[in-house]
Coordinates of C-alpha atoms in Angstrom, one line a residue:
X1 CA 5.0 -3.7 -35.4
X2 CA 1.7 -3.7 -33.3
X3 CA 1.5 -1.7 -30.1
X4 CA 1.9 -4.1 -27.2
X5 CA 0.1 -3.7 -23.9
X6 CA 1.8 -6.6 -22.2
X7 CA 4.0 -9.6 -23.0
X8 CA 5.9 -12.3 -21.1
X9 CA 8.7 -14.6 -22.1
X10 CA 11.7 -16.6 -20.7
X11 CA 15.3 -15.8 -21.6
X12 CA 15.6 -19.3 -23.1
X13 CA 12.5 -18.8 -25.2
X14 CA 13.8 -15.5 -26.5
X15 CA 17.2 -16.9 -27.4
X16 CA 15.5 -19.7 -29.2
X17 CA 13.4 -17.3 -31.2
X18 CA 16.4 -15.2 -32.1
X19 CA 18.1 -18.2 -33.6
X20 CA 15.4 -18.4 -36.2
X21 CA 15.6 -17.0 -39.7
X22 CA 12.9 -14.3 -39.6
X23 CA 14.3 -10.8 -39.5
X24 CA 11.0 -9.5 -38.1
X25 CA 11.1 -11.9 -35.2
X26 CA 14.8 -11.0 -34.7
X27 CA 13.9 -7.3 -34.5
X28 CA 11.0 -8.1 -32.1
X29 CA 13.1 -10.1 -29.7
X30 CA 15.9 -7.6 -29.7
X31 CA 13.4 -4.9 -28.8
X32 CA 12.1 -7.1 -26.0
X33 CA 15.5 -8.1 -24.7
X34 CA 16.5 -4.5 -24.3
X35 CA 13.7 -4.1 -21.8
X36 CA 14.9 -6.8 -19.5
X37 CA 16.5 -5.5 -16.1
X38 CA 20.2 -5.6 -15.7
X39 CA 20.2 -8.9 -13.8
X40 CA 17.8 -11.5 -15.2
X41 CA 18.2 -14.5 -13.0
X42 CA 16.0 -17.5 -14.0
X43 CA 12.6 -15.7 -13.9
X44 CA 10.3 -14.9 -16.8
X45 CA 10.0 -11.3 -18.0
X46 CA 6.7 -9.4 -18.1
X47 CA 6.5 -6.2 -20.2
X48 CA 3.7 -3.7 -19.8
X49 CA 3.3 -0.4 -21.7
X50 CA 1.2 2.0 -19.6
X51 CA -0.1 5.5 -20.1
X52 CA -1.4 7.4 -17.1
X53 CA -4.2 9.8 -17.9
X54 CA -7.2 11.5 -16.5
X55 CA -10.5 10.0 -17.5
X56 CA -14.2 10.6 -17.0
X57 CA -15.5 7.7 -15.0
X58 CA -18.4 6.8 -12.7
X59 CA -16.9 4.7 -9.9
X60 CA -20.1 4.9 -7.8
X61 CA -22.7 6.1 -10.4
X62 CA -21.7 9.7 -10.2
X63 CA -19.5 10.8 -13.1
X64 CA -16.2 12.2 -12.0
X65 CA -12.5 12.5 -13.1
X66 CA -10.2 9.6 -12.1
X67 CA -6.6 8.8 -12.8
X68 CA -6.6 5.7 -15.0
X69 CA -4.1 3.6 -16.9
X70 CA -4.6 2.7 -20.5
X71 CA -8.1 4.1 -20.4
X72 CA -9.2 1.9 -17.4
X73 CA -9.9 2.3 -13.7
X74 CA -8.6 0.7 -11.6
X75 CA -5.3 0.0 -13.4
X76 CA -4.4 -3.3 -15.0
X77 CA -3.7 -6.3 -12.7
X78 CA -0.1 -7.5 -12.8
X79 CA 0.3 -11.2 -12.3
X80 CA 3.7 -13.0 -12.1
X81 CA 5.5 -15.8 -10.2
X82 CA 8.1 -15.3 -7.6
X83 CA 11.5 -14.6 -9.2
X84 CA 9.9 -13.0 -12.3
X85 CA 11.0 -9.7 -13.7
X86 CA 8.5 -6.9 -14.2
X87 CA 9.1 -4.1 -16.7
X88 CA 6.6 -1.3 -16.8
X89 CA 7.2 1.4 -19.4
X90 CA 5.2 4.3 -17.9
X91 CA 4.3 7.4 -19.9
X92 CA 2.8 10.4 -18.1
X93 CA -0.2 11.8 -20.1
X94 CA -1.5 14.0 -17.3
X95 CA -0.4 17.3 -19.0
X96 CA -0.2 19.4 -15.8
X97 CA 1.6 17.3 -13.1
X98 CA 4.2 14.7 -12.5
X99 CA 3.6 11.1 -11.6
X100 CA 5.3 8.1 -10.0
X101 CA 4.0 4.6 -9.1
X102 CA 5.0 2.7 -5.9
X103 CA 4.9 -1.1 -6.0
X104 CA 3.6 -1.6 -2.5
X105 CA 5.1 -4.6 -0.7
X106 CA 7.8 -5.3 -3.3
X107 CA 11.1 -4.8 -1.5
X108 CA 13.1 -3.7 -4.6
X109 CA 16.2 -5.6 -3.6
X110 CA 19.0 -4.4 -6.0
X111 CA 16.7 -1.9 -7.6
X112 CA 16.0 0.8 -5.0
X113 CA 15.5 3.5 -7.7
X114 CA 12.4 1.6 -8.9
X115 CA 10.5 2.0 -5.6
X116 CA 8.4 4.7 -7.1
X117 CA 8.6 7.4 -4.4
X118 CA 8.9 11.0 -5.6
X119 CA 11.8 12.9 -4.1
X120 CA 13.1 9.8 -2.4
X121 CA 13.8 7.1 -5.0
X122 CA 13.3 9.2 -8.2
X123 CA 12.2 12.4 -9.7
X124 CA 8.6 12.8 -10.7
X125 CA 7.9 11.7 -14.3
X126 CA 7.0 15.0 -16.0
X127 CA 4.1 15.3 -18.5
X128 CA 4.9 13.6 -21.7
X129 CA 7.9 11.8 -20.4
X130 CA 8.4 8.0 -20.0
X131 CA 10.1 6.1 -17.2
X132 CA 11.0 2.4 -17.1
X133 CA 10.4 0.5 -13.9
X134 CA 12.4 -2.8 -13.9
X135 CA 12.4 -5.0 -10.8
X136 CA 12.1 -8.5 -9.6
X137 CA 9.1 -9.8 -7.6
X138 CA 11.2 -12.0 -5.3
X139 CA 8.4 -13.4 -3.1
X140 CA 4.9 -14.8 -3.5
X141 CA 2.0 -12.9 -2.0
X142 CA -0.8 -10.4 -2.3
X143 CA 0.4 -6.8 -3.2
X144 CA -0.8 -3.8 -5.1
X145 CA 0.6 -0.6 -6.7
X146 CA -0.4 3.1 -6.4
X147 CA 0.6 6.6 -7.2
X148 CA 3.0 8.1 -4.7
X149 CA 3.2 11.8 -5.8
X150 CA 0.9 14.3 -4.1
X151 CA -2.4 12.6 -3.4
X152 CA -2.8 10.7 -6.6
X153 CA -3.8 7.5 -4.9
X154 CA -6.9 9.4 -3.8
X155 CA -7.5 10.2 -7.4
X156 CA -7.7 6.5 -8.3
X157 CA -4.2 5.7 -9.4
X158 CA -3.9 2.1 -8.2
X159 CA -4.2 -1.6 -9.1
X160 CA -3.5 -5.2 -8.0
X161 CA -0.2 -6.9 -8.1
X162 CA -0.4 -10.7 -7.5
X163 CA 2.7 -12.9 -7.2
X164 CA 2.2 -16.7 -7.3
X165 CA 4.7 -19.1 -5.9
X166 CA 7.7 -20.0 -8.0
X167 CA 7.4 -22.9 -10.5
X168 CA 7.5 -26.2 -8.6
X169 CA 6.7 -24.7 -5.2
X170 CA 3.4 -25.0 -3.3
X171 CA 1.4 -22.8 -0.9
X172 CA 0.9 -24.2 2.6
X173 CA -2.8 -24.4 2.0
X174 CA -5.2 -25.7 -0.7
X175 CA -7.9 -23.9 -2.7
X176 CA -10.0 -24.5 -5.8
X177 CA -10.2 -20.9 -7.1
X178 CA -9.5 -17.3 -6.1
X179 CA -10.7 -13.7 -6.4
X180 CA -8.9 -10.4 -5.9
X181 CA -10.7 -7.7 -3.9
X182 CA -9.2 -4.3 -4.0
X183 CA -10.8 -2.0 -1.5
X184 CA -10.8 1.8 -1.7
X185 CA -12.7 4.9 -0.7
X186 CA -13.9 7.6 -3.1
X187 CA -14.7 11.3 -2.9
X188 CA -16.7 13.5 -5.3
X189 CA -14.5 16.5 -4.5
X190 CA -11.3 16.7 -6.7
X191 CA -8.0 15.7 -5.2
X192 CA -6.6 19.2 -6.0
X193 CA -9.3 20.8 -4.0
X194 CA -8.6 18.4 -1.2
X195 CA -4.9 19.2 -1.2
X196 CA -5.6 23.0 -1.1
X197 CA -7.9 22.5 1.9
X198 CA -5.3 20.5 3.7
X199 CA -2.5 23.0 3.1
X200 CA -4.4 26.3 3.5
X201 CA -4.3 28.7 6.5
X202 CA -8.0 28.1 7.0
X203 CA -7.7 24.4 7.2
X204 CA -10.5 22.6 5.4
X205 CA -10.9 18.9 6.2
X206 CA -12.2 16.8 3.3
X207 CA -14.6 14.9 5.5
X208 CA -15.6 11.3 5.0
X209 CA -15.6 9.6 1.6
X210 CA -18.8 9.5 -0.4
X211 CA -18.4 5.9 -1.3
X212 CA -16.5 2.7 -0.6
X213 CA -15.4 0.8 -3.7
X214 CA -14.7 -2.9 -4.3
X215 CA -12.5 -3.3 -7.4
X216 CA -13.3 0.3 -8.3
X217 CA -17.0 -0.1 -8.1
X218 CA -19.5 1.3 -5.6
X219 CA -23.0 2.6 -5.3
X220 CA -23.6 6.2 -4.1
X221 CA -27.0 6.7 -2.4
X222 CA -28.2 3.3 -3.6
X223 CA -29.4 0.6 -1.2
X224 CA -28.4 -2.7 -2.8
X225 CA -29.6 -4.5 0.2
X226 CA -33.1 -3.2 -0.3
X227 CA -33.4 -4.6 -3.8
X228 CA -30.4 -5.6 -5.9
X229 CA -32.2 -5.0 -9.2
X230 CA -34.1 -1.9 -8.1
X231 CA -34.6 0.6 -10.9
X232 CA -33.5 3.5 -8.7
X233 CA -30.1 1.9 -8.4
X234 CA -29.7 2.0 -12.1
X235 CA -27.3 -0.9 -12.2
X236 CA -28.1 -2.4 -15.6
X237 CA -25.8 -1.6 -18.4
X238 CA -23.3 0.2 -16.1
X239 CA -20.0 -1.6 -16.6
X240 CA -18.2 1.1 -14.6
X241 CA -20.1 0.8 -11.3
X242 CA -22.2 -2.3 -11.3
X243 CA -21.2 -4.5 -8.4
X244 CA -18.2 -6.8 -8.8
X245 CA -19.9 -10.1 -8.2
X246 CA -18.0 -13.3 -7.1
X247 CA -19.5 -16.4 -8.9
X248 CA -18.7 -19.6 -7.0
X249 CA -19.5 -23.3 -7.1
X250 CA -20.9 -25.1 -4.1
X251 CA -18.7 -27.2 -1.8
X252 CA -15.4 -25.6 -3.0
X253 CA -12.6 -23.7 -1.3
X254 CA -11.8 -20.2 -2.5
X255 CA -9.0 -17.9 -1.8
X256 CA -9.9 -14.2 -1.5
X257 CA -6.9 -11.9 -1.9
X258 CA -7.9 -8.7 -0.1
X259 CA -5.9 -5.4 -0.4
X260 CA -6.8 -2.0 1.0
X261 CA -5.6 1.0 -0.9
X262 CA -8.0 3.4 0.9
X263 CA -6.9 7.0 1.3
X264 CA -8.5 7.5 4.7
X265 CA -10.8 4.7 5.9
X266 CA -10.0 1.6 8.0
X267 CA -12.4 -1.1 6.9
X268 CA -14.1 -4.3 8.2
X269 CA -15.0 -7.0 5.7
X270 CA -17.5 -9.8 6.3
X271 CA -19.4 -12.4 4.3
X272 CA -22.9 -13.4 5.3
X273 CA -23.1 -16.9 6.7
X274 CA -19.5 -17.6 5.9
X275 CA -16.4 -17.9 8.1
X276 CA -13.0 -16.8 6.8
X277 CA -9.7 -18.6 7.5
X278 CA -6.9 -16.0 7.5
X279 CA -3.7 -17.5 6.0
X280 CA -1.5 -14.6 4.6
X281 CA -0.8 -11.0 5.4
X282 CA 1.4 -8.6 3.4
X283 CA 3.0 -11.5 1.5
X284 CA 3.8 -13.7 4.5
X285 CA 2.1 -16.8 5.8
X286 CA 0.2 -16.8 9.1
X287 CA -0.9 -19.3 11.6
X288 CA -4.4 -19.9 10.1
X289 CA -7.2 -18.6 12.3
X290 CA -10.9 -18.4 11.7
X291 CA -12.9 -15.2 11.9
X292 CA -16.4 -13.9 11.1
X293 CA -15.1 -10.5 10.0
X294 CA -11.7 -9.0 9.1
X295 CA -10.3 -5.6 10.0
X296 CA -8.0 -4.2 7.3
X297 CA -6.2 -0.9 7.4
X298 CA -4.9 1.2 4.5
X299 CA -1.8 -0.5 3.0
X300 CA -2.5 -3.9 4.4
X301 CA -3.2 -7.1 2.4
X302 CA -4.7 -10.5 3.4
X303 CA -5.6 -13.8 2.0
X304 CA -8.5 -15.7 3.4
X305 CA -10.0 -19.1 2.6
X306 CA -13.8 -19.6 2.5
X307 CA -15.7 -22.8 2.0
X308 CA -18.9 -22.5 -0.1
X309 CA -20.8 -24.9 2.1
X310 CA -24.0 -22.9 2.5
X311 CA -27.4 -23.3 0.8
X312 CA -26.5 -23.3 -3.0
X313 CA -29.9 -21.9 -3.9
X314 CA -29.1 -18.6 -2.2
X315 CA -26.7 -15.7 -2.6
X316 CA -24.8 -14.0 0.2
X317 CA -23.8 -10.5 0.9
X318 CA -20.2 -9.4 1.0
X319 CA -19.9 -6.1 3.0
X320 CA -17.1 -3.6 3.8
X321 CA -17.7 -0.8 6.3
X322 CA -15.8 2.0 8.0
X323 CA -13.9 1.3 11.3
X324 CA -11.9 3.7 13.5
X325 CA -13.8 6.8 12.3
X326 CA -17.4 7.8 12.9
X327 CA -18.7 6.6 9.6
X328 CA -20.7 8.9 7.3
X329 CA -20.1 6.5 4.4
X330 CA -22.5 3.6 3.7
X331 CA -21.2 0.0 3.5
X332 CA -19.8 -1.3 0.2
X333 CA -21.8 -4.3 -0.9
X334 CA -21.5 -7.1 -3.4
X335 CA -22.5 -10.7 -3.7
X336 CA -21.1 -14.1 -3.3
X337 CA -23.1 -15.7 -6.1
X338 CA -23.6 -19.5 -5.8
X339 CA -23.8 -20.9 -9.3
X340 CA -26.1 -21.5 -11.1
X341 CA -28.3 -19.2 -9.0
X342 CA -28.9 -15.9 -10.7
X343 CA -26.9 -13.0 -9.5
X344 CA -30.1 -10.9 -9.5
X345 CA -31.5 -12.9 -6.6
X346 CA -31.3 -10.9 -3.4
X347 CA -29.9 -12.7 -0.4
X348 CA -32.5 -13.7 2.3
X349 CA -30.4 -12.4 5.1
X350 CA -29.4 -8.8 5.5
X351 CA -25.8 -7.7 5.0
X352 CA -23.4 -8.4 7.9
X353 CA -23.3 -5.5 10.3
X354 CA -20.0 -3.7 10.7
X355 CA -18.8 -3.5 14.3
X356 CA -19.1 -0.2 16.0
X357 CA -16.5 2.2 14.6
X358 CA -14.9 2.8 18.0
X359 CA -15.0 -0.8 19.3
X360 CA -11.2 -0.9 19.5
X361 CA -11.3 -4.0 21.7
X362 CA -12.8 -5.9 18.7
X363 CA -9.9 -4.5 16.5
X364 CA -7.2 -5.4 19.0
X365 CA -8.6 -8.9 19.5
X366 CA -8.4 -9.6 15.8
X367 CA -4.9 -8.0 15.5
X368 CA -3.5 -10.1 18.3
X369 CA -4.5 -13.3 16.5
X370 CA -2.1 -12.5 13.7
X371 CA 1.0 -14.7 14.2
X372 CA 3.6 -16.0 11.8
X373 CA 3.4 -19.5 10.4
X374 CA 6.1 -21.9 11.5
X375 CA 7.6 -22.1 8.0
X376 CA 11.1 -21.6 6.7
X377 CA 9.8 -19.0 4.2
X378 CA 8.8 -16.7 7.2
X379 CA 11.9 -15.3 8.9
X380 CA 12.3 -15.0 12.6
X381 CA 13.5 -11.8 14.3
X382 CA 17.0 -11.3 15.8
X383 CA 16.9 -11.5 19.6
X384 CA 18.6 -8.1 20.1
X385 CA 18.6 -4.7 18.4
X386 CA 21.5 -2.5 17.4
X387 CA 19.6 0.8 17.6
X388 CA 16.2 1.9 18.8
X389 CA 14.3 5.0 17.8
X390 CA 11.0 6.2 19.2
X391 CA 8.7 8.1 16.9
X392 CA 5.9 10.3 18.5
X393 CA 2.9 10.9 16.2
X394 CA 1.3 14.3 16.9
X395 CA -0.9 16.8 15.2
X396 CA 0.6 20.3 15.3
X397 CA 0.6 23.9 14.0
X398 CA 3.2 25.7 12.0
X399 CA 3.5 29.4 12.8
X400 CA 0.3 28.9 14.8
X401 CA -1.7 28.8 11.5
X402 CA -1.1 25.7 9.3
X403 CA -2.3 22.4 10.6
X404 CA 0.3 19.6 10.2
X405 CA 1.1 16.1 11.4
X406 CA 4.6 15.7 12.8
X407 CA 7.0 13.0 14.0
X408 CA 9.1 14.0 17.1
X409 CA 7.9 17.5 16.4
X410 CA 9.2 17.6 12.8
X411 CA 6.7 17.6 9.9
X412 CA 8.3 15.9 6.8
X413 CA 8.8 18.2 3.8
X414 CA 10.3 16.4 0.9
X415 CA 13.1 18.1 -1.1
X416 CA 13.2 18.5 -4.9
X417 CA 16.4 16.4 -5.2
X418 CA 15.8 12.6 -4.7
X419 CA 17.5 11.4 -1.6
X420 CA 19.0 8.4 -3.3
X421 CA 21.0 10.6 -5.6
X422 CA 21.8 13.2 -3.0
X423 CA 23.2 10.7 -0.6
X424 CA 25.0 8.6 -3.2
X425 CA 26.8 11.6 -4.7
X426 CA 27.2 13.6 -1.4
X427 CA 25.0 16.5 -2.4
X428 CA 24.9 18.0 1.2
X429 CA 22.8 21.0 0.2
X430 CA 20.0 18.8 -1.1
X431 CA 18.4 18.0 2.3
X432 CA 18.8 18.8 6.0
X433 CA 22.1 17.5 7.3
X434 CA 21.1 17.7 11.0
X435 CA 20.2 14.3 12.4
X436 CA 16.4 14.0 13.1
X437 CA 15.5 13.3 16.8
X438 CA 15.4 9.7 17.9
X439 CA 13.2 10.2 20.9
X440 CA 10.8 12.7 22.4
X441 CA 10.7 14.4 25.8
X442 CA 10.0 11.8 28.6
X443 CA 7.5 14.2 30.3
X444 CA 5.3 14.5 27.2
X445 CA 1.8 13.5 28.1
X446 CA 0.4 11.4 25.2
X447 CA -3.1 11.5 26.7
X448 CA -3.5 15.3 26.3
X449 CA -3.1 17.9 23.6
X450 CA 0.5 19.3 23.5
X451 CA 1.2 22.2 25.8
X452 CA 3.0 23.8 22.9
X453 CA 1.4 22.7 19.7
X454 CA 3.9 24.4 17.4
X455 CA 6.2 22.4 15.1
X456 CA 8.6 22.9 12.2
X457 CA 9.2 21.3 8.9
X458 CA 12.3 19.2 8.1
X459 CA 13.9 16.9 5.5
X460 CA 16.5 15.0 7.6
X461 CA 17.3 11.3 7.2
X462 CA 17.7 8.5 9.7
X463 CA 21.0 6.9 8.6
X464 CA 21.4 3.2 9.6
X465 CA 24.5 1.1 9.5
X466 CA 24.2 -1.7 6.9
X467 CA 22.9 -4.9 8.4
X468 CA 22.1 -3.3 11.7
X469 CA 19.0 -4.4 13.6
X470 CA 16.7 -1.5 14.1
X471 CA 13.8 -1.2 16.6
X472 CA 11.1 1.4 16.0
X473 CA 8.6 2.3 18.7
X474 CA 5.6 4.1 17.1
X475 CA 3.9 6.1 19.8
X476 CA 0.4 7.6 19.3
X477 CA -0.8 10.6 21.2
X478 CA -3.6 13.1 21.5
X479 CA -4.3 15.3 18.5
X480 CA -4.9 19.1 18.6
X481 CA -8.4 18.7 20.1
X482 CA -8.9 17.1 23.5
X483 CA -10.0 13.4 23.6
X484 CA -9.0 12.8 20.0
X485 CA -6.4 10.1 19.0
X486 CA -6.6 8.5 15.6
X487 CA -5.7 5.1 14.1
X488 CA -2.5 5.3 12.0
X489 CA -1.4 2.4 9.7
X490 CA 2.4 2.8 9.1
X491 CA 4.0 1.4 6.0
X492 CA 7.8 0.7 5.5
X493 CA 9.3 0.7 2.0
X494 CA 12.1 -1.7 1.0
X495 CA 11.6 -4.0 4.0
X496 CA 9.3 -6.2 6.0
X497 CA 9.4 -5.9 9.8
X498 CA 8.5 -8.0 12.7
X499 CA 5.6 -6.6 14.8
X500 CA 6.9 -7.4 18.3
X501 CA 3.9 -6.0 20.2
X502 CA 1.3 -3.5 21.0
X503 CA 0.5 -1.6 24.1
X504 CA -1.6 1.1 25.8
X505 CA -0.5 4.5 26.8
X506 CA 3.2 5.6 26.7
X507 CA 5.8 3.0 25.9
X508 CA 8.3 2.3 28.7
X509 CA 11.4 0.1 28.5
X510 CA 10.0 -2.4 31.0
X511 CA 7.3 -3.3 28.4
X512 CA 10.0 -4.9 26.3
X513 CA 9.7 -8.1 28.4
X514 CA 6.4 -8.7 26.7
X515 CA 7.7 -8.6 23.1
X516 CA 6.9 -11.6 21.0
X517 CA 10.2 -12.9 19.6
X518 CA 8.9 -16.4 19.0
X519 CA 6.4 -16.0 16.1
X520 CA 5.7 -12.3 15.5
X521 CA 4.0 -11.5 12.2
X522 CA 6.3 -10.4 9.4
X523 CA 4.7 -7.4 7.6
X524 CA 5.2 -4.2 5.8
X525 CA 2.3 -2.3 7.3
X526 CA 1.2 -2.1 11.0
X527 CA -1.4 -0.2 12.9
X528 CA -1.0 2.1 15.9
X529 CA -4.2 2.2 18.0
X530 CA -5.4 5.5 19.6
X531 CA -3.3 6.4 22.7
X532 CA -1.1 3.3 22.2
X533 CA 2.2 2.1 20.8
X534 CA 3.4 -0.4 18.4
X535 CA 6.9 -2.0 18.5
X536 CA 8.6 -3.0 15.2
X537 CA 12.0 -4.6 14.4
X538 CA 13.7 -4.9 11.0
X539 CA 17.2 -5.5 9.6
X540 CA 18.7 -2.7 7.5
X541 CA 20.0 -5.0 4.9
X542 CA 18.6 -3.4 1.7
X543 CA 20.8 -0.7 0.3
X544 CA 18.7 2.3 -0.6
X545 CA 16.6 5.2 0.7
X546 CA 13.2 4.2 2.0
X547 CA 10.0 6.1 3.0
X548 CA 8.3 5.1 6.3
X549 CA 5.0 6.8 6.8
X550 CA 1.4 6.8 7.8
X551 CA -0.5 5.3 4.8
X552 CA -3.5 7.6 5.3
X553 CA -3.1 9.9 2.3
X554 CA -4.0 13.2 4.0
X555 CA -1.7 12.4 6.9
X556 CA 1.3 11.8 4.7
X557 CA 0.4 14.9 2.7
X558 CA 0.5 16.9 5.9
X559 CA 4.0 15.6 7.0
X560 CA 3.4 12.3 8.8
X561 CA 6.4 10.4 7.7
X562 CA 10.2 9.9 8.0
X563 CA 13.0 8.7 5.7
X564 CA 15.4 5.8 6.3
X565 CA 18.7 5.2 4.5
X566 CA 21.2 2.3 4.6
X567 CA 24.1 1.0 2.5
X568 CA 23.7 3.7 -0.2
X569 CA 27.4 3.4 -1.0
X570 CA 26.7 -0.2 -1.9
X571 CA 24.4 0.8 -4.8
X572 CA 26.5 0.2 -7.9
X573 CA 24.7 2.4 -10.4
X574 CA 21.6 4.5 -10.3
X575 CA 19.9 5.1 -13.7
X576 CA 20.2 8.8 -14.7
X577 CA 16.6 8.7 -15.9
X578 CA 15.3 9.0 -12.3
X579 CA 17.7 11.7 -11.2
X580 CA 17.3 14.6 -13.6
X581 CA 15.8 17.1 -11.2
X582 CA 17.1 19.3 -8.4
X583 CA 20.8 19.4 -7.7
X584 CA 21.4 16.1 -9.5
X585 CA 20.2 17.6 -12.7
X586 CA 22.6 20.5 -12.3
X587 CA 25.4 18.1 -11.8
X588 CA 24.4 16.2 -14.9
X589 CA 24.3 19.4 -16.9
X590 CA 27.9 20.2 -15.7
X591 CA 29.0 16.9 -17.0
X592 CA 29.6 15.2 -13.6
X593 CA 29.5 11.5 -13.6
X594 CA 26.6 10.3 -11.6
X595 CA 26.9 6.6 -12.5

């Protein structure tokens, strides 16, 4: 039987094949049916057999080691329809470390153990072991996947996940073709060296990325804008790092699906001489609005429509540049290539200029335009909340030595036993039982460094009543050094939330009167601007244990996150495959029934 990379089928098709006479086909179908998740529904099944391994690769023209899948970087694109079932049989070929993959934006309703978060939803997959991810993609949209163990996303473990509307449904907009743009940043220093620098007594910051990548391709110390075909750029014959060019026909409408899996950088994307119509964010439809450039933070996804109504004898630059940090990384560039014009023809106009890195008014103006479409597929928020927690984001010291990020003065330290098993089976010694703080001192001055910068580590969990309505106020503050407050994009697993509003300075209850309850965007990632706050609301209606964290990789590695849990008693059965570590492994060895 040949080795399969991917396959798809419907249940009816499979049953029809099984009724045939061929024993080989019978064996094939039975093998495939055993891979289907516990509850099929009416969707098609998609099977992928993946191996994660380290590869020599040249993402920006400089050979390095990346984490790839099936010998490629970035990983394969998954494409399905809403309601389909995805099954990824993942084998760890890394030899020296574990691995997990998070399906970013997929809510994992009914399959919380498939969320792909080490120590939260599952054990790391050990070298040589195989883990089966089975889940339903229940909603159309632009998503991606990435490693969620250590800093493996920084090492290149990511790929696109696109979900089309269900059969017979239509998008609320028209387009003639589409492209996927996966944006990322890239370092020449190994991830392991980065991790050691972040965790050492003598804190060593990794600095800015050497390159920005579009679909895994960038150019280090190479000015494409000067001359696309210049010999010093050495582009010819380089499949690994030659620009990912978008060939288009004149007078058409194209959808660009844009996802940011950056480890550090906030980005701004623009297309020379072309406006963009923003229509989707994080898998939810928006009131369309036009823009010349688009700010996108790590963990966010957008869909934009462009009309190819410019001079068809020319090509046009697509650029992505750093925002929110003083950039030491040159713009990523590629081409919108009007057919049949040669892709080697350099655009007449220079690349779009990225707005100043600290022009936060530009960023806020764009963000405030993002509103939900009046469409039954986009839910509206409850008018009242059941519980509210305020989370203060600060940079701190442990024992006066180690630099960490903390939430309400606790730096997250994940335990070896996955929370989902520990809570389900009442393993009280597996994590801190003390309730984490739901507020911070009212006299805390968010505009200045903390009077006492010391913090502590913790592994407590915010436990929510099932179906309760939760408000989260994310409060930004000054870091350790004066006059420093960073952008933090926060991502919630297992849910989408309504972004009710943004504000300057310290949040006060009277600002609630300005919350948008009419048409707030429904998202899974939201930004907190320097010295500001962001108000979110979600319904705790998805049984499981879910990470909520800053999506900047070094910040999460240094403790900038919390853990939410709800309705864990409603989870019928957790596969043992994801629980065989820590205290759950000991229970299994003793013959205890863990489901």
